[in-house]
Amino acid sequence: IYLFTYFFFLLLYIAFMLFIVFDNAGQFFSSGHTNNWAVLVCTSRFWFNYRHVANTLSVYRSVKRLGIPDSHIVLMLADDMACNHRNPKPATVFSHKNMELNVYGDDVEVDYRGYEVTVENFLRVLTGRLPPSTPRSKRLLSDDRSNILIYLTGHGGNGFLKFQDSEEISNVELADAFEQMWQKRRYNELLFIIDTCQGASMYERFYSPNLMALASSQVGEDSLSHQPDLAIGVHLMDRYTFYLLEFLEDIHPASKTNMNDLFKVCPKSQCVSTPGHRTDLFLRDPGSVLITDFFGSVRKVEITMETINLTDPINPVNGELQIRKYSYVDQLPVSEIIHQKPKQKDWHPPDGFILGLWTLILLVFFKLYGMKHLKHIF
Amino acid sequence: CATGINMQAAHWLAPRMTRQCGNDFQEELVIRPLHSGDIYASFQFRTVWETDFMRGNKVSHYRLFPKSLGQVISKFSVRELHISFTQGYWRTMQWGQPFQPSPPGAELWVWFQDSVTDVDGTWKELTNVLSGIFCASLNFIDSTNTVQPSASFKPLGIGNETDHRFLRYATLPREIVCTENLTPWKKLLPCGSKAGLAVLLKSEKLFHSSFHSQAVHIRPVCQDWQCKTTSWELRQTLNVVFDLHNSAQGKREWSLFKMFSRTLTEACPLASSSKIYIDITDNPQGEQFEVSPATPLLSQAVVLGDRRTFSVYDLTQQITFGTVRSLNLLIRWKSSEGDMLRPLLHAERYVAGYGLQTGEIHTLMYNNHPYRSFPVLLLDSVPWYLRLYIHTLTVTSKGKDNKPSYIHYQPSKDRLRPHLLEMLVQLPPNSVTEVTVQFERALLKWTEYTPDPNHGFYVGSSVISSLVPSIVAMDTNSTRERPLFSSFFPCKEESSYFVRVYTEPLLVNLPTPDFSMPYNVICLTCTVVAVGYGSLYNLLTRSFQIEEPSPGLAKRIANIIRKMRGVPPL
């Protein structure tokens, strides 16, 4: 009996340990992503659209705080509000009235700004088809194990989003861009958040797998702004993003909140519009998807005790010592400039050449035919 | 290279970093009170590295010199690189001359090495890479705003050949400067923004100013007085002018805390020298303003043609910070008399004319020297959509025609390259020289307009380079130890100093179409076509038939009865 009970407890203990191990392993492999990216776009220009820049910057701030580094964030702001001459407090963008929270901060890197925020550049960033000389900070270098967060804000309508008051992107184009991304395996899972009027129309046409979408309002409804600040003179934020920011401020890198809580952000009583979401294309159950899967970048670190030998630095080879003496160049060499002959690109005949040529022709003519024709000319 | 220097050690015990492994970093801050009550602060950070990026050897070990810039230099075979981002316009008449001049917006000029075969292609790639490094839209620099000056912008570093085929110059007057440009700029410093003078660089205060300019200058310099070998110098400069009413609430009392909302606690441990200079030339006996805490160190330097006296605070000495371990310089005014030395060279530019078809650009250059005349080189780069009529170019001084001794004009090509006008003009003493040229505005294609075309289109600043006669003898010995701010422009002769003045950029309105017209036209045309075509079709194909009116109810019943009876209907 002694042996039996001992065996029983041993079995229980093993089963318990296996359960824990498998649960941790399950968690390790359940999300399937190894890196996080974020593409945050504000599409509106002009000072009265201050709130759209504040929206984008507050999501940028949360995403940075939760661990995604600047090198993995593509931030596109269509206009500059912080250093705009109408801003009474330069280098700041506030999200709460009475200037409580400066979402611009001191450490911000905007990748696309001003006139660079166009539909073409946005689609090129998503699909990766950028010119070869584009720097790394402007590229979305995601792979098939990346979770990407895409946030768009601006003015929109039924089926389109307006870029900078001059062009628009339609929901069909967006869905096709995501399909291109899927075909090229540029994402593992993608979360799409849009805060515009009639935002739900933008995700109606999605057809690629592993996409989850949230919008601030349904088709036919307008997304409203939250509160104006009388010192700055414009509305500071949109309602949906304001409550989204409030929700995200409670998230820390180790929190276990899942997507179902995100869907409950900003009910109709607070938002006036009805936020919508779409999860039918997503393979996992939204209840098992953590917020930090998209907003944070919780990296799995492996600690090793081995030593790694680095190679010696390449010593610069000392070339032969140059005997000639260097000196500074004269900044304004007047005499040199005056006597500088400008390079002539096109060759023109020297002066008087044409005149001489005509004289020669006339002389030959009169030599051949006699001088009596001369009086016909003059 | 020596490693293992413990930077966490107490500052008065840590060994000062002298020239180790050929790397040297110096930082300084110059504060100059201006006569209008504003205050001018200029940060200079200089990293010198004794290495050779050319000659094919791979440089792999970077210490103080930032790796991103080192890779740019070696990949694009850059001989000199000067880039500046400026917000605001420098008012020469009120503030004097700046230590490093810069035009509003972004300016980039680069000298390439002789080994580069395709300069234009390399230039395009370089601008793209720099736009990523500095978070600015420098990728908008293309052939429509790049020029190749033929006489201006000689290299500021050492070198023997100056073939202008390897020089490119471009400005973006519309470029906005904000924290996102300051953040990567600060990251290039060896100490970042954590220690030394760079802790004062807080964006909320820096951008709330009348003038803000940050620049990066890379050039080869002499290693020693013999000048047989070169080393690379990286200078990062930040010039800011704080306004009396915005930042100081109208009280003429400035302190480090009021200007930057920070005080200093230590020098950068990686710096071999870290100093603050306060210009007290106008205050020899302390009757205009007083500076506290007082310092016994004084230094004299000849800068911009004038001998100035400075109070020096050496941050590498622990005694500077006193017992409170922090330095907050205070400058308090007692009286506000005295006038400023009038700058000898000053320039203005404006657009004259009316309407949206033609106009005239006027550039005025002032020579305020009472009896000396000196030559200036004027560089004008006008975009192609302002079609200059060069036959209307006039240069007049004191009412008389002033013929330039050198003119280089390159006409523009539509959508390909801008106008380039370079002239060497001799300015007579105590006079105003006016350069006028007429232009005509072009009509752009409707896709070429920016999203906000009614704002206007910018024309970059004119650049005026000149050797101005100096009151005091300039120091031509380039290897003597001098403060950084006085050694920016190389000096070859004692009697004059080199100065570069930028004019205002111009904002011109181009004839802007009504962008809703395509929609209006389509609607109107479709309506007219539908109505017109519909009517025409009806007229042509409609045929008329006579139809009897349907009889009333009684008659119909009667007809039915008659049909039943077999009698013809009514």
CSV table of C-alpha atoms in Angstrom, one decimal, chain A residues 45-46 70 77 79-80 82-85 87-92 102 104-111 113-116 121 133-135 137-138 164-166 313-317 321-334 336-343 345, chain B residues 55 57-58 60-61 87 125 128 131-132 135-137 139-140 150-151 154-162 174-181 183 186-187 202-204 207-208 221-222 225-230 375 377 405-406 424 450-452 465-467 478 490 492 498 500:
chain,number,residue,atom,x,y,z
A,45,ARG,CA,-3.9,68.1,-43.4
A,46,PHE,CA,-4.7,71.6,-42.0
A,70,ASP,CA,10.9,53.0,-33.4
A,77,LEU,CA,1.7,62.2,-40.3
A,79,ASP,CA,0.8,67.6,-41.5
A,80,ASP,CA,2.8,69.1,-38.7
A,82,ALA,CA,3.4,70.4,-33.1
A,83,CYS,CA,5.5,73.1,-34.7
A,84,ASN,CA,2.6,74.7,-36.6
A,85,HIS,CA,2.7,78.4,-36.2
A,87,ASN,CA,0.1,76.1,-32.0
A,88,PRO,CA,0.3,78.2,-28.8
A,89,LYS,CA,2.5,75.6,-27.2
A,90,PRO,CA,5.1,74.6,-29.8
A,91,ALA,CA,6.5,71.0,-29.9
A,92,THR,CA,3.5,69.7,-28.1
A,102,ASN,CA,1.5,65.6,-24.2
A,104,TYR,CA,4.2,64.2,-28.9
A,105,GLY,CA,6.8,63.9,-26.3
A,106,ASP,CA,10.5,64.4,-26.6
A,107,ASP,CA,11.5,61.2,-28.5
A,108,VAL,CA,9.5,60.9,-31.6
A,109,GLU,CA,10.5,59.7,-35.1
A,110,VAL,CA,8.1,60.4,-37.9
A,111,ASP,CA,8.9,58.4,-41.0
A,113,ARG,CA,5.5,63.5,-43.1
A,114,GLY,CA,3.8,66.2,-45.0
A,115,TYR,CA,3.4,65.7,-48.7
A,116,GLU,CA,4.9,62.2,-48.5
A,121,ASN,CA,3.3,55.6,-50.5
A,133,SER,CA,17.1,53.7,-52.3
A,134,THR,CA,14.3,54.0,-49.6
A,135,PRO,CA,15.9,53.9,-46.2
A,137,SER,CA,13.1,53.4,-41.4
A,138,LYS,CA,10.6,54.0,-44.1
A,164,GLN,CA,-4.8,65.1,-47.5
A,165,ASP,CA,-7.9,66.6,-49.1
A,166,SER,CA,-6.8,65.6,-52.6
A,313,PRO,CA,38.7,44.6,-35.3
A,314,ILE,CA,40.1,45.1,-38.7
A,315,ASN,CA,43.2,47.3,-38.3
A,316,PRO,CA,43.4,50.0,-40.8
A,317,VAL,CA,46.4,49.5,-43.1
A,321,LEU,CA,52.7,58.7,-46.1
A,322,GLN,CA,51.6,61.4,-48.4
A,323,ILE,CA,54.3,63.9,-48.8
A,324,ARG,CA,52.2,66.6,-50.2
A,325,LYS,CA,50.9,69.3,-48.0
A,326,TYR,CA,47.2,70.0,-47.7
A,327,SER,CA,45.7,73.4,-47.3
A,328,TYR,CA,42.3,75.1,-47.0
A,329,VAL,CA,40.7,76.4,-50.2
A,330,ASP,CA,40.2,80.1,-50.7
A,331,GLN,CA,36.5,80.8,-50.1
A,332,LEU,CA,36.1,83.6,-52.5
A,333,PRO,CA,38.9,83.7,-55.0
A,334,VAL,CA,37.8,86.8,-56.9
A,336,GLU,CA,40.0,83.2,-60.3
A,337,ILE,CA,36.3,83.6,-60.7
A,338,ILE,CA,36.5,86.5,-63.0
A,339,HIS,CA,38.9,84.7,-65.3
A,340,GLN,CA,36.9,81.5,-65.2
A,341,LYS,CA,35.6,80.7,-68.6
A,342,PRO,CA,32.2,79.1,-68.5
A,343,LYS,CA,32.0,75.7,-70.2
A,345,LYS,CA,27.9,72.9,-73.9
B,55,ARG,CA,41.6,54.2,-49.8
B,57,ASN,CA,40.0,49.9,-46.2
B,58,LYS,CA,36.9,48.9,-44.2
B,60,SER,CA,34.6,48.6,-38.6
B,61,HIS,CA,35.2,50.0,-35.2
B,87,GLN,CA,12.9,77.3,-38.5
B,125,GLU,CA,20.6,58.0,-53.2
B,128,ASN,CA,17.1,59.3,-49.7
B,131,SER,CA,15.9,61.6,-45.2
B,132,GLY,CA,15.8,58.3,-43.3
B,135,CYS,CA,13.4,62.0,-40.4
B,136,ALA,CA,12.9,64.8,-43.0
B,137,SER,CA,11.4,64.7,-46.4
B,139,ASN,CA,13.7,62.7,-50.8
B,140,PHE,CA,11.9,65.6,-52.4
B,150,SER,CA,30.1,77.3,-60.4
B,151,ALA,CA,31.8,79.7,-58.0
B,154,LYS,CA,33.9,76.3,-52.2
B,155,PRO,CA,34.8,73.4,-49.8
B,156,LEU,CA,35.2,74.4,-46.2
B,157,GLY,CA,37.6,71.5,-45.5
B,158,ILE,CA,41.0,71.0,-46.8
B,159,GLY,CA,41.6,69.9,-50.3
B,160,ASN,CA,43.6,70.9,-53.4
B,161,GLU,CA,41.2,70.5,-56.3
B,162,THR,CA,37.9,72.2,-56.7
B,174,ARG,CA,9.0,74.4,-47.2
B,175,GLU,CA,10.6,71.9,-44.8
B,176,ILE,CA,9.3,71.9,-41.3
B,177,VAL,CA,11.6,71.4,-38.4
B,178,CYS,CA,10.3,69.8,-35.3
B,179,THR,CA,11.1,67.4,-32.5
B,180,GLU,CA,11.3,64.5,-35.0
B,181,ASN,CA,14.4,66.1,-36.6
B,183,THR,CA,15.6,63.4,-31.9
B,186,LYS,CA,20.7,64.3,-30.6
B,187,LYS,CA,21.3,60.5,-31.1
B,202,LYS,CA,14.6,70.1,-24.7
B,203,SER,CA,12.3,70.5,-27.6
B,204,GLU,CA,9.5,72.3,-25.8
B,207,PHE,CA,11.0,75.3,-30.7
B,208,HIS,CA,9.3,78.1,-28.7
B,221,VAL,CA,40.6,68.9,-41.5
B,222,CYS,CA,44.3,69.0,-40.9
B,225,TRP,CA,50.2,72.0,-38.0
B,226,GLN,CA,52.1,70.2,-40.7
B,227,CYS,CA,48.9,69.2,-42.4
B,228,LYS,CA,50.3,66.1,-44.1
B,229,THR,CA,47.4,63.9,-43.0
B,230,THR,CA,43.8,64.5,-42.7
B,375,PRO,CA,32.9,92.0,-53.8
B,377,LEU,CA,29.0,86.6,-55.0
B,405,SER,CA,32.5,91.2,-63.3
B,406,TYR,CA,31.3,87.6,-63.6
B,424,LEU,CA,30.1,88.6,-58.7
B,450,THR,CA,0.4,70.2,-53.9
B,451,PRO,CA,-2.6,69.3,-51.7
B,452,ASP,CA,-2.7,72.9,-50.4
B,465,SER,CA,29.0,85.0,-50.1
B,466,SER,CA,31.5,87.7,-49.5
B,467,LEU,CA,34.9,88.6,-48.0
B,478,SER,CA,44.4,77.4,-38.6
B,490,PRO,CA,38.8,78.9,-42.7
B,492,LYS,CA,43.4,82.9,-45.4
B,498,PHE,CA,34.3,85.2,-45.0
B,500,ARG,CA,27.6,84.1,-46.0
